[in-house]
CSV table of N, CA and C in Angstrom, one decimal:
chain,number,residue,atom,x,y,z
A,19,UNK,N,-53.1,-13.7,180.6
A,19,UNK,CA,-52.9,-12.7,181.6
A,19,UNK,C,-53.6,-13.1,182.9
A,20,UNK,N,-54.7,-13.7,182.9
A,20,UNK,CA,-55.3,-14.0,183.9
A,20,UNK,C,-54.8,-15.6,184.7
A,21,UNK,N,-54.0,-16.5,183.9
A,21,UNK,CA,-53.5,-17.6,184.8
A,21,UNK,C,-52.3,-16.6,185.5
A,22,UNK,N,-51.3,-15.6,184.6
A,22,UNK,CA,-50.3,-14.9,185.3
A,22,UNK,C,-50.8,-14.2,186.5
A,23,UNK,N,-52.0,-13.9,186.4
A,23,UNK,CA,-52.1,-13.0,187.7
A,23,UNK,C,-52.7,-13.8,188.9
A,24,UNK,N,-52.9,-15.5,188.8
A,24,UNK,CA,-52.9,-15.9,189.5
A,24,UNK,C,-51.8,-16.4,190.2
A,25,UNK,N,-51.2,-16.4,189.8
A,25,UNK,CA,-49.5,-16.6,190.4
A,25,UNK,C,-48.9,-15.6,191.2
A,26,UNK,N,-49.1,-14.6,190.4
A,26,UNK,CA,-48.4,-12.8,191.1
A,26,UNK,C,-49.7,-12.3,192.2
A,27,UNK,N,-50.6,-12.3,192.4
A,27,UNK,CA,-51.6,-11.9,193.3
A,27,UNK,C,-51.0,-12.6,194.8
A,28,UNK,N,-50.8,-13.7,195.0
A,28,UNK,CA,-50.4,-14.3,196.3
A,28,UNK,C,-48.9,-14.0,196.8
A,29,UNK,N,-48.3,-13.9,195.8
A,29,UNK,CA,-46.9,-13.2,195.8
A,29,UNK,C,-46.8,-11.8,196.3
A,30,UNK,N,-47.8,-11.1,195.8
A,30,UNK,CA,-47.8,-9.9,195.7
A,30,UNK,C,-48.1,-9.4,197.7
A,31,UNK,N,-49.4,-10.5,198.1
A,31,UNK,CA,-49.8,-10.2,199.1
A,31,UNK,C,-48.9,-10.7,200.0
A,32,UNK,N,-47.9,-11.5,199.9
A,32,UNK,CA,-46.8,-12.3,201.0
A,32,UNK,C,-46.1,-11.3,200.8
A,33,UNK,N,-45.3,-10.7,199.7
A,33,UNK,CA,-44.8,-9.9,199.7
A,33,UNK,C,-44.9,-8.3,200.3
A,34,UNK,N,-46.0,-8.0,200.4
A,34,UNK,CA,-46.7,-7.1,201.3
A,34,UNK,C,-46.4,-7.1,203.1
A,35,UNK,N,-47.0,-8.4,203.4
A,35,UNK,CA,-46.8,-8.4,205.0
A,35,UNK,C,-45.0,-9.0,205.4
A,36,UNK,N,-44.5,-9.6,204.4
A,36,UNK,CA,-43.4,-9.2,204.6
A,36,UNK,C,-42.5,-8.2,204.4
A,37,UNK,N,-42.8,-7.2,203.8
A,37,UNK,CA,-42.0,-5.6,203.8
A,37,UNK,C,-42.7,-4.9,205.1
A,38,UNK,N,-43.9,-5.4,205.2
A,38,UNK,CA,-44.6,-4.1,206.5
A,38,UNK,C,-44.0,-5.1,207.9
A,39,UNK,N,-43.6,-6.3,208.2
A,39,UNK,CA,-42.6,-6.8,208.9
A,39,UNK,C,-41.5,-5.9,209.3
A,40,UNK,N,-40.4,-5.9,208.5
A,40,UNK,CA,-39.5,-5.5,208.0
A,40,UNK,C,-39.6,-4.0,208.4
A,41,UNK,N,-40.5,-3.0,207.8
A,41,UNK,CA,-40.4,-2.0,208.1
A,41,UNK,C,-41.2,-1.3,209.5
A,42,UNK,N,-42.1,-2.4,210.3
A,42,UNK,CA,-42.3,-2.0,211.3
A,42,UNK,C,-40.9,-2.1,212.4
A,43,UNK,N,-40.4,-2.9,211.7
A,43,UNK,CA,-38.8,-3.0,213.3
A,43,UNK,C,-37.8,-1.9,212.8
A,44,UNK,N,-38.3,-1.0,211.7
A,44,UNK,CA,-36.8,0.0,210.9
A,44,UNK,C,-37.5,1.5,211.3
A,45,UNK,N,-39.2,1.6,211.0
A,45,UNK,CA,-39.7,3.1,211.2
A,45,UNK,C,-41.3,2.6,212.2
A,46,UNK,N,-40.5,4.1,212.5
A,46,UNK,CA,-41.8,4.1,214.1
A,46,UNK,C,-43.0,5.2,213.1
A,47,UNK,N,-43.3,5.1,212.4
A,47,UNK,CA,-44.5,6.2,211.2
A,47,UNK,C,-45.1,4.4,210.8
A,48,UNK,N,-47.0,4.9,211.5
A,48,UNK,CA,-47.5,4.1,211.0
A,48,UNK,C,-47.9,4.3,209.0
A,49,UNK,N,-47.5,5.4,208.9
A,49,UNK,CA,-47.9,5.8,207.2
A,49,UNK,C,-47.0,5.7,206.3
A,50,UNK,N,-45.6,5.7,206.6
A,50,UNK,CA,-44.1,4.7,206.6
A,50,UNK,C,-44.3,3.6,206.0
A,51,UNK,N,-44.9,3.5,207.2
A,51,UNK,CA,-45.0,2.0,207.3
A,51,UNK,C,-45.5,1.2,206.0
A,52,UNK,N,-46.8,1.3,206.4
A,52,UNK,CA,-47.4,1.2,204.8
A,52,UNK,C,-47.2,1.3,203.6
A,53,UNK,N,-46.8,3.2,203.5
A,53,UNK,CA,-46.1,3.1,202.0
A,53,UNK,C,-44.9,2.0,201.8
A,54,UNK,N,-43.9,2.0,202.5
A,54,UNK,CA,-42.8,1.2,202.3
A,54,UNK,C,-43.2,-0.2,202.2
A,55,UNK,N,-44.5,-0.9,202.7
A,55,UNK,CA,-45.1,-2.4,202.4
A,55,UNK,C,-45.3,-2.2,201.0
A,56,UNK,N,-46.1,-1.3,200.8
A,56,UNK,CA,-46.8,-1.2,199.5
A,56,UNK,C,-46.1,-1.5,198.3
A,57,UNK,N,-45.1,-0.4,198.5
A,57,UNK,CA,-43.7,-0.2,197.4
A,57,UNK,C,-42.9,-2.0,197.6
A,58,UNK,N,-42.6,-1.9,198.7
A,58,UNK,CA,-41.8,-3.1,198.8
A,58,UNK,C,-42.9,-4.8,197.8
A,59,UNK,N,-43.8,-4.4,198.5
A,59,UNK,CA,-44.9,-5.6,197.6
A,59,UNK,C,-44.6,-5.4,196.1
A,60,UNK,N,-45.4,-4.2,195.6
A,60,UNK,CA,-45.6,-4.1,194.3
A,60,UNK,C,-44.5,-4.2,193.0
A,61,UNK,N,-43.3,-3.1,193.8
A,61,UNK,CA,-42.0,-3.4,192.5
A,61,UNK,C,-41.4,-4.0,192.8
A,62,UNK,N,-41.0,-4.6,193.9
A,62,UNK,CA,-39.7,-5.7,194.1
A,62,UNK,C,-40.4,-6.8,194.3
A,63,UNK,N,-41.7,-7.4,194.6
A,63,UNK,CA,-42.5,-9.0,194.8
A,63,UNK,C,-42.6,-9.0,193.6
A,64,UNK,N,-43.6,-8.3,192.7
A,64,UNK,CA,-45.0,-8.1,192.4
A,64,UNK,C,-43.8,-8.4,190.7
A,65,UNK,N,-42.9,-7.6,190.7
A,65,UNK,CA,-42.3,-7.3,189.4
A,65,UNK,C,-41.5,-8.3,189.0
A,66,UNK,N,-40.9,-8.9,190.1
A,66,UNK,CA,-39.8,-10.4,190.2
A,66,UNK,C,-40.7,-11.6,190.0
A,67,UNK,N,-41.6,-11.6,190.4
A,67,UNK,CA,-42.6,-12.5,190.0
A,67,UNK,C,-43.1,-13.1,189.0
A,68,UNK,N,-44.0,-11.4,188.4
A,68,UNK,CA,-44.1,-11.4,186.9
A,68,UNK,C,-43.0,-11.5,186.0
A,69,UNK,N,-42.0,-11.4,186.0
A,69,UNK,CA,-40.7,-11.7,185.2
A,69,UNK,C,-40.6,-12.8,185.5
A,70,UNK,N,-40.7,-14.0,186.4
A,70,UNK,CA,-40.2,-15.3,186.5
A,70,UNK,C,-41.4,-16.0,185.7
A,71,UNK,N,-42.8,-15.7,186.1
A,71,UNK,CA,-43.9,-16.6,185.1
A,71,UNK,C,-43.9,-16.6,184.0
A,72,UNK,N,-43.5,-15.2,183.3
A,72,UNK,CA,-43.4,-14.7,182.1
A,72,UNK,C,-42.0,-15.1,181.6
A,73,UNK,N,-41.3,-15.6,181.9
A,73,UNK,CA,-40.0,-16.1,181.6
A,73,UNK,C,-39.9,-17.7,181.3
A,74,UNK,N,-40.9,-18.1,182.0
A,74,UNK,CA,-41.2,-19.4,181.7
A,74,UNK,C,-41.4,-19.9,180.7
A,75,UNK,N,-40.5,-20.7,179.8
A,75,UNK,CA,-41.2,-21.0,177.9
A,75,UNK,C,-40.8,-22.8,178.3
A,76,UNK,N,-41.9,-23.0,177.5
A,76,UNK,CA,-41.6,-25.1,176.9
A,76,UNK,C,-40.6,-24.7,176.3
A,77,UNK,N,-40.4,-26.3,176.8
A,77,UNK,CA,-39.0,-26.9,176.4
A,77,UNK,C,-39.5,-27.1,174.3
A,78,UNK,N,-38.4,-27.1,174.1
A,78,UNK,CA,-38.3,-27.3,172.3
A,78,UNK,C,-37.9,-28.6,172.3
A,79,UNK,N,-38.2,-29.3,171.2
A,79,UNK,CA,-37.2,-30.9,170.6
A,79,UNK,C,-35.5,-30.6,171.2
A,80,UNK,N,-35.1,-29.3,171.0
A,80,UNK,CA,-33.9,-29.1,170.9
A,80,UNK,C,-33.2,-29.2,171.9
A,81,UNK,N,-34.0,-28.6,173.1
A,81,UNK,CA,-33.2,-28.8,174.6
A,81,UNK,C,-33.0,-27.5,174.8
A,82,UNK,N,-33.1,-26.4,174.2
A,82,UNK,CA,-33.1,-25.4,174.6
A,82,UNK,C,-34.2,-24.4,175.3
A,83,UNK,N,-33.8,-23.5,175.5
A,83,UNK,CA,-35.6,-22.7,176.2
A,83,UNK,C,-36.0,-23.4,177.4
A,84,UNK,N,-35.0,-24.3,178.1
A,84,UNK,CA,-35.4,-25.2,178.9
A,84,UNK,C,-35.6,-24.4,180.6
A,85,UNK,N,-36.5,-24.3,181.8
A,85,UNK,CA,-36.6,-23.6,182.5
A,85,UNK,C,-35.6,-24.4,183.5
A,86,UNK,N,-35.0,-23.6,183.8
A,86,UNK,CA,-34.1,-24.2,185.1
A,86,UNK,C,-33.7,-23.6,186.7
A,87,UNK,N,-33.8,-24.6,187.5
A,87,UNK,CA,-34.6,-23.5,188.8
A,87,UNK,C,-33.3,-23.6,189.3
């Protein structure tokens, strides 16, 4: 848990100042604003993320389970 959340923490925070980007040019509400970074970071960075690290399995003898970008 703790190597994964080294991976999703920096994600999480890029993901952040790019939604509050985004929603500073769409809503003139500084409180807007923020919630919509927040939200934007947390379930659409934060969740995409953790599903990709967490999806990640070794490769088998077989060739299968193999990660492909």
């Amino acid at each position: 848990m703790a190597i994964t959340l080294v991976f999703i923490a920096p994600a999480i925070v890029t993901g952040c100042h790019a939604s509050h980007g985004i929603a500073k040019h769409i809503m003139t509400s500084e409180t807007w604003q923020v919630v919509f970074s927040v939200i934007g970071a947390t379930v659409v960075v934060g969740v995409t993320a953790y599903l990709r690290v967490v999806g990640m399995t070794a490769a088998d003898g077989s060739g299968r389970n193999v990660v492909r970008a």
